[in-house]
mmCIF file with all atom_site columns, C-alpha atoms in Angstrom:
data_model
loop_
_atom_site.group_PDB
_atom_site.id
_atom_site.type_symbol
_atom_site.label_atom_id
_atom_site.label_alt_id
_atom_site.label_comp_id
_atom_site.label_asym_id
_atom_site.label_entity_id
_atom_site.label_seq_id
_atom_site.pdbx_PDB_ins_code
_atom_site.Cartn_x
_atom_site.Cartn_y
_atom_site.Cartn_z
_atom_site.occupancy
_atom_site.B_iso_or_equiv
_atom_site.pdbx_formal_charge
_atom_site.auth_seq_id
_atom_site.auth_comp_id
_atom_site.auth_asym_id
_atom_site.auth_atom_id
_atom_site.pdbx_PDB_model_num
ATOM 1   C CA . MET D 1 1   ? -51.836 -10.846 11.509 1.00 0.00 ? 9   MET D CA 1
ATOM 2   C CA . ASN D 1 2   ? -50.375 -10.931 7.192  1.00 0.00 ? 10  ASN D CA 1
ATOM 3   C CA . GLU D 1 3   ? -46.347 -10.124 7.315  1.00 0.00 ? 11  GLU D CA 1
ATOM 4   C CA . LYS D 1 4   ? -45.000 -9.354  3.934  1.00 0.00 ? 12  LYS D CA 1
ATOM 5   C CA . CYS D 1 5   ? -42.341 -10.833 2.712  1.00 0.00 ? 13  CYS D CA 1
ATOM 6   C CA . PRO D 1 6   ? -39.682 -6.941  2.779  1.00 0.00 ? 14  PRO D CA 1
ATOM 7   C CA . ASN D 1 7   ? -38.049 -8.289  0.464  1.00 0.00 ? 15  ASN D CA 1
ATOM 8   C CA . CYS D 1 8   ? -39.498 -9.877  -2.902 1.00 0.00 ? 16  CYS D CA 1
ATOM 9   C CA . LEU D 1 9   ? -43.067 -8.484  -1.095 1.00 0.00 ? 17  LEU D CA 1
ATOM 10  C CA . SER D 1 10  ? -44.788 -11.805 -1.046 1.00 0.00 ? 18  SER D CA 1
ATOM 11  C CA . VAL D 1 11  ? -47.188 -12.710 1.157  1.00 0.00 ? 19  VAL D CA 1
ATOM 12  C CA . ARG D 1 12  ? -46.096 -16.282 1.630  1.00 0.00 ? 20  ARG D CA 1
ATOM 13  C CA . VAL D 1 13  ? -44.625 -16.118 5.133  1.00 0.00 ? 21  VAL D CA 1
ATOM 14  C CA . GLY D 1 14  ? -43.820 -18.492 7.946  1.00 0.00 ? 22  GLY D CA 1
ATOM 15  C CA . LYS D 1 15  ? -43.014 -18.719 11.799 1.00 0.00 ? 23  LYS D CA 1
ATOM 16  C CA . ASN D 1 16  ? -39.854 -20.052 13.331 1.00 0.00 ? 24  ASN D CA 1
ATOM 17  C CA . ASN D 1 17  ? -40.969 -19.674 16.550 1.00 0.00 ? 25  ASN D CA 1
ATOM 18  C CA . TYR D 1 18  ? -38.115 -21.130 17.941 1.00 0.00 ? 26  TYR D CA 1
ATOM 19  C CA . GLY D 1 19  ? -37.785 -18.656 21.039 1.00 0.00 ? 27  GLY D CA 1
ATOM 20  C CA . LYS D 1 20  ? -41.504 -20.687 22.114 1.00 0.00 ? 28  LYS D CA 1
ATOM 21  C CA . LYS D 1 21  ? -40.430 -23.635 21.279 1.00 0.00 ? 29  LYS D CA 1
ATOM 22  C CA . THR D 1 22  ? -36.739 -23.097 23.446 1.00 0.00 ? 30  THR D CA 1
ATOM 23  C CA . ALA D 1 23  ? -38.039 -21.688 26.517 1.00 0.00 ? 31  ALA D CA 1
ATOM 24  C CA . GLY D 1 24  ? -41.212 -23.817 26.717 1.00 0.00 ? 32  GLY D CA 1
ATOM 25  C CA . VAL D 1 25  ? -38.615 -26.863 27.108 1.00 0.00 ? 33  VAL D CA 1
ATOM 26  C CA . VAL D 1 26  ? -36.564 -24.174 29.518 1.00 0.00 ? 34  VAL D CA 1
ATOM 27  C CA . GLY D 1 27  ? -39.808 -24.007 31.390 1.00 0.00 ? 35  GLY D CA 1
ATOM 28  C CA . ALA D 1 28  ? -41.218 -27.735 31.424 1.00 0.00 ? 36  ALA D CA 1
ATOM 29  C CA . SER D 1 29  ? -37.812 -29.129 32.750 1.00 0.00 ? 37  SER D CA 1
ATOM 30  C CA . ALA D 1 30  ? -37.311 -26.270 34.959 1.00 0.00 ? 38  ALA D CA 1
ATOM 31  C CA . GLY D 1 31  ? -41.016 -26.375 36.843 1.00 0.00 ? 39  GLY D CA 1
ATOM 32  C CA . THR D 1 32  ? -40.579 -30.216 36.709 1.00 0.00 ? 40  THR D CA 1
ATOM 33  C CA . TYR D 1 33  ? -37.542 -30.223 38.722 1.00 0.00 ? 41  TYR D CA 1
ATOM 34  C CA . GLY D 1 34  ? -39.036 -27.382 41.505 1.00 0.00 ? 42  GLY D CA 1
ATOM 35  C CA . GLY D 1 35  ? -42.500 -28.951 41.282 1.00 0.00 ? 43  GLY D CA 1
ATOM 36  C CA . TYR D 1 36  ? -40.969 -32.535 42.163 1.00 0.00 ? 44  TYR D CA 1
ATOM 37  C CA . ALA D 1 37  ? -38.391 -30.680 44.973 1.00 0.00 ? 45  ALA D CA 1
ATOM 38  C CA . ALA D 1 38  ? -41.340 -29.050 46.746 1.00 0.00 ? 46  ALA D CA 1
ATOM 39  C CA . ALA D 1 39  ? -43.578 -32.657 46.720 1.00 0.00 ? 47  ALA D CA 1
ATOM 40  C CA . THR D 1 40  ? -40.884 -34.484 48.209 1.00 0.00 ? 48  THR D CA 1
ATOM 41  C CA . ALA D 1 41  ? -40.506 -32.507 51.513 1.00 0.00 ? 49  ALA D CA 1
ATOM 42  C CA . GLY D 1 42  ? -43.737 -32.142 51.488 1.00 0.00 ? 50  GLY D CA 1
ATOM 43  C CA . ALA D 1 43  ? -44.307 -36.401 50.690 1.00 0.00 ? 51  ALA D CA 1
ATOM 44  C CA . GLN D 1 44  ? -41.328 -36.994 53.568 1.00 0.00 ? 52  GLN D CA 1
ATOM 45  C CA . ALA D 1 45  ? -44.048 -34.704 55.979 1.00 0.00 ? 53  ALA D CA 1
ATOM 46  C CA . GLY D 1 46  ? -46.463 -36.013 54.875 1.00 0.00 ? 54  GLY D CA 1
ATOM 47  C CA . ALA D 1 47  ? -44.970 -39.474 55.389 1.00 0.00 ? 55  ALA D CA 1
ATOM 48  C CA . ALA D 1 48  ? -44.178 -38.717 58.455 1.00 0.00 ? 56  ALA D CA 1
ATOM 49  C CA . LEU D 1 49  ? -47.519 -38.524 59.937 1.00 0.00 ? 57  LEU D CA 1
ATOM 50  C CA . GLY D 1 50  ? -49.043 -40.470 57.533 1.00 0.00 ? 58  GLY D CA 1
ATOM 51  C CA . ILE D 1 51  ? -46.772 -42.980 58.993 1.00 0.00 ? 59  ILE D CA 1
ATOM 52  C CA . VAL D 1 52  ? -50.196 -44.210 61.608 1.00 0.00 ? 60  VAL D CA 1
ATOM 53  C CA . ALA D 1 53  ? -51.667 -45.612 58.521 1.00 0.00 ? 61  ALA D CA 1
ATOM 54  C CA . GLY D 1 54  ? -48.719 -47.529 58.040 1.00 0.00 ? 62  GLY D CA 1
ATOM 55  C CA . PRO D 1 55  ? -46.175 -48.165 55.534 1.00 0.00 ? 63  PRO D CA 1
ATOM 56  C CA . VAL D 1 56  ? -47.689 -49.028 52.970 1.00 0.00 ? 64  VAL D CA 1
ATOM 57  C CA . GLY D 1 57  ? -49.523 -45.505 52.994 1.00 0.00 ? 65  GLY D CA 1
ATOM 58  C CA . ALA D 1 58  ? -47.065 -43.292 53.556 1.00 0.00 ? 66  ALA D CA 1
ATOM 59  C CA . THR D 1 59  ? -45.032 -45.087 51.065 1.00 0.00 ? 67  THR D CA 1
ATOM 60  C CA . VAL D 1 60  ? -47.554 -44.503 48.364 1.00 0.00 ? 68  VAL D CA 1
ATOM 61  C CA . GLY D 1 61  ? -48.414 -41.139 49.192 1.00 0.00 ? 69  GLY D CA 1
ATOM 62  C CA . GLY D 1 62  ? -45.502 -40.250 49.416 1.00 0.00 ? 70  GLY D CA 1
ATOM 63  C CA . ILE D 1 63  ? -44.289 -41.464 45.319 1.00 0.00 ? 71  ILE D CA 1
ATOM 64  C CA . GLY D 1 64  ? -47.226 -39.968 45.501 1.00 0.00 ? 72  GLY D CA 1
ATOM 65  C CA . GLY D 1 65  ? -47.735 -36.299 45.922 1.00 0.00 ? 73  GLY D CA 1
ATOM 66  C CA . ALA D 1 66  ? -43.805 -36.618 44.170 1.00 0.00 ? 74  ALA D CA 1
ATOM 67  C CA . VAL D 1 67  ? -45.449 -37.384 40.986 1.00 0.00 ? 75  VAL D CA 1
ATOM 68  C CA . ILE D 1 68  ? -48.497 -34.695 40.725 1.00 0.00 ? 76  ILE D CA 1
ATOM 69  C CA . GLY D 1 69  ? -45.966 -32.118 42.184 1.00 0.00 ? 77  GLY D CA 1
ATOM 70  C CA . ALA D 1 70  ? -43.730 -32.961 39.290 1.00 0.00 ? 78  ALA D CA 1
ATOM 71  C CA . LEU D 1 71  ? -46.774 -32.973 36.750 1.00 0.00 ? 79  LEU D CA 1
ATOM 72  C CA . LEU D 1 72  ? -48.173 -29.816 37.784 1.00 0.00 ? 80  LEU D CA 1
ATOM 73  C CA . GLY D 1 73  ? -44.755 -28.471 38.041 1.00 0.00 ? 81  GLY D CA 1
ATOM 74  C CA . GLY D 1 74  ? -43.933 -28.838 34.245 1.00 0.00 ? 82  GLY D CA 1
ATOM 75  C CA . ALA D 1 75  ? -47.299 -27.547 32.746 1.00 0.00 ? 83  ALA D CA 1
ATOM 76  C CA . THR D 1 76  ? -47.042 -24.296 34.577 1.00 0.00 ? 84  THR D CA 1
ATOM 77  C CA . GLY D 1 77  ? -43.657 -24.078 34.165 1.00 0.00 ? 85  GLY D CA 1
ATOM 78  C CA . ALA D 1 78  ? -44.237 -24.854 30.028 1.00 0.00 ? 86  ALA D CA 1
ATOM 79  C CA . SER D 1 79  ? -46.595 -22.491 30.021 1.00 0.00 ? 87  SER D CA 1
ATOM 80  C CA . ALA D 1 80  ? -44.472 -19.801 31.025 1.00 0.00 ? 88  ALA D CA 1
ATOM 81  C CA . GLY D 1 81  ? -42.421 -20.907 28.717 1.00 0.00 ? 89  GLY D CA 1
ATOM 82  C CA . VAL D 1 82  ? -43.792 -20.181 26.391 1.00 0.00 ? 90  VAL D CA 1
ATOM 83  C CA . ILE D 1 83  ? -45.181 -16.566 26.974 1.00 0.00 ? 91  ILE D CA 1
ATOM 84  C CA . LEU D 1 84  ? -41.660 -15.645 26.975 1.00 0.00 ? 92  LEU D CA 1
ATOM 85  C CA . GLY D 1 85  ? -40.922 -17.672 24.244 1.00 0.00 ? 93  GLY D CA 1
ATOM 86  C CA . ASP D 1 86  ? -43.768 -16.172 22.319 1.00 0.00 ? 94  ASP D CA 1
ATOM 87  C CA . VAL D 1 87  ? -42.577 -12.183 23.321 1.00 0.00 ? 95  VAL D CA 1
ATOM 88  C CA . LEU D 1 88  ? -38.858 -13.559 22.767 1.00 0.00 ? 96  LEU D CA 1
ATOM 89  C CA . ASP D 1 89  ? -39.895 -14.607 19.425 1.00 0.00 ? 97  ASP D CA 1
ATOM 90  C CA . GLU D 1 90  ? -42.287 -10.827 18.455 1.00 0.00 ? 98  GLU D CA 1
ATOM 91  C CA . ARG D 1 91  ? -40.112 -9.183  19.926 1.00 0.00 ? 99  ARG D CA 1
ATOM 92  C CA . VAL D 1 92  ? -36.013 -9.645  19.820 1.00 0.00 ? 100 VAL D CA 1
ATOM 93  C CA . LEU D 1 93  ? -35.658 -12.830 17.094 1.00 0.00 ? 101 LEU D CA 1
ATOM 94  C CA . ASP D 1 94  ? -36.088 -11.955 13.549 1.00 0.00 ? 102 ASP D CA 1
ATOM 95  C CA . ASN D 1 95  ? -39.681 -14.748 14.147 1.00 0.00 ? 103 ASN D CA 1
ATOM 96  C CA . TYR D 1 96  ? -40.566 -14.968 10.262 1.00 0.00 ? 104 TYR D CA 1
ATOM 97  C CA . HIS D 1 97  ? -39.455 -16.234 7.060  1.00 0.00 ? 105 HIS D CA 1
ATOM 98  C CA . CYS D 1 98  ? -40.217 -15.669 3.200  1.00 0.00 ? 106 CYS D CA 1
ATOM 99  C CA . LEU D 1 99  ? -41.408 -19.197 1.565  1.00 0.00 ? 107 LEU D CA 1
ATOM 100 C CA . ASP D 1 100 ? -40.697 -17.862 -1.700 1.00 0.00 ? 108 ASP D CA 1
ATOM 101 C CA . CYS D 1 101 ? -37.193 -16.652 -0.970 1.00 0.00 ? 109 CYS D CA 1
ATOM 102 C CA . GLY D 1 102 ? -35.594 -17.764 2.028  1.00 0.00 ? 110 GLY D CA 1
ATOM 103 C CA . TYR D 1 103 ? -35.357 -14.026 3.770  1.00 0.00 ? 111 TYR D CA 1
ATOM 104 C CA . SER D 1 104 ? -35.971 -13.810 7.546  1.00 0.00 ? 112 SER D CA 1
ATOM 105 C CA . PHE D 1 105 ? -37.488 -10.874 9.252  1.00 0.00 ? 113 PHE D CA 1
ATOM 106 C CA . GLY D 1 106 ? -38.674 -9.459  12.309 1.00 0.00 ? 114 GLY D CA 1
ATOM 107 C CA . GLU D 1 107 ? -42.451 -8.168  12.840 1.00 0.00 ? 115 GLU D CA 1
ATOM 108 C CA . ASP D 1 108 ? -40.097 -4.717  13.472 1.00 0.00 ? 116 ASP D CA 1
ATOM 109 C CA . PRO D 1 109 ? -39.737 -3.249  9.348  1.00 0.00 ? 117 PRO D CA 1
ATOM 110 C CA . ASN D 1 110 ? -36.306 -1.591  10.980 1.00 0.00 ? 118 ASN D CA 1
ATOM 111 C CA . SER D 1 111 ? -35.004 -5.218  11.423 1.00 0.00 ? 119 SER D CA 1
ATOM 112 C CA . GLN D 1 112 ? -32.500 -6.993  9.867  1.00 0.00 ? 120 GLN D CA 1
ATOM 113 C CA . GLY D 1 113 ? -32.899 -10.498 8.048  1.00 0.00 ? 121 GLY D CA 1
ATOM 114 C CA . GLY D 1 114 ? -30.757 -12.934 5.642  1.00 0.00 ? 122 GLY D CA 1
#
């Protein structure tokens, strides 16, 4: 999309993407914690059942499961956060800024900038 600055009509316009960046970090953090917590619970159950393979098998399986769960949870949370942040950037925040005059504005032509 080619945006024009409503202040000086320049076509040299950049995007801030503050919502996308912030929500992505928050989503990744929450997803990592949630994935780790779920994987830890699963690892405890797996370790209890895997004790038949010996203590080393139960330990390695439990730690591996927790790490994989945290990584998958973090990736999922980051993806969800980026999607939410993109919506915030486009609908709520003044996401665009003019590279010539410094004016900030949103996609909505009626939005206030400054």
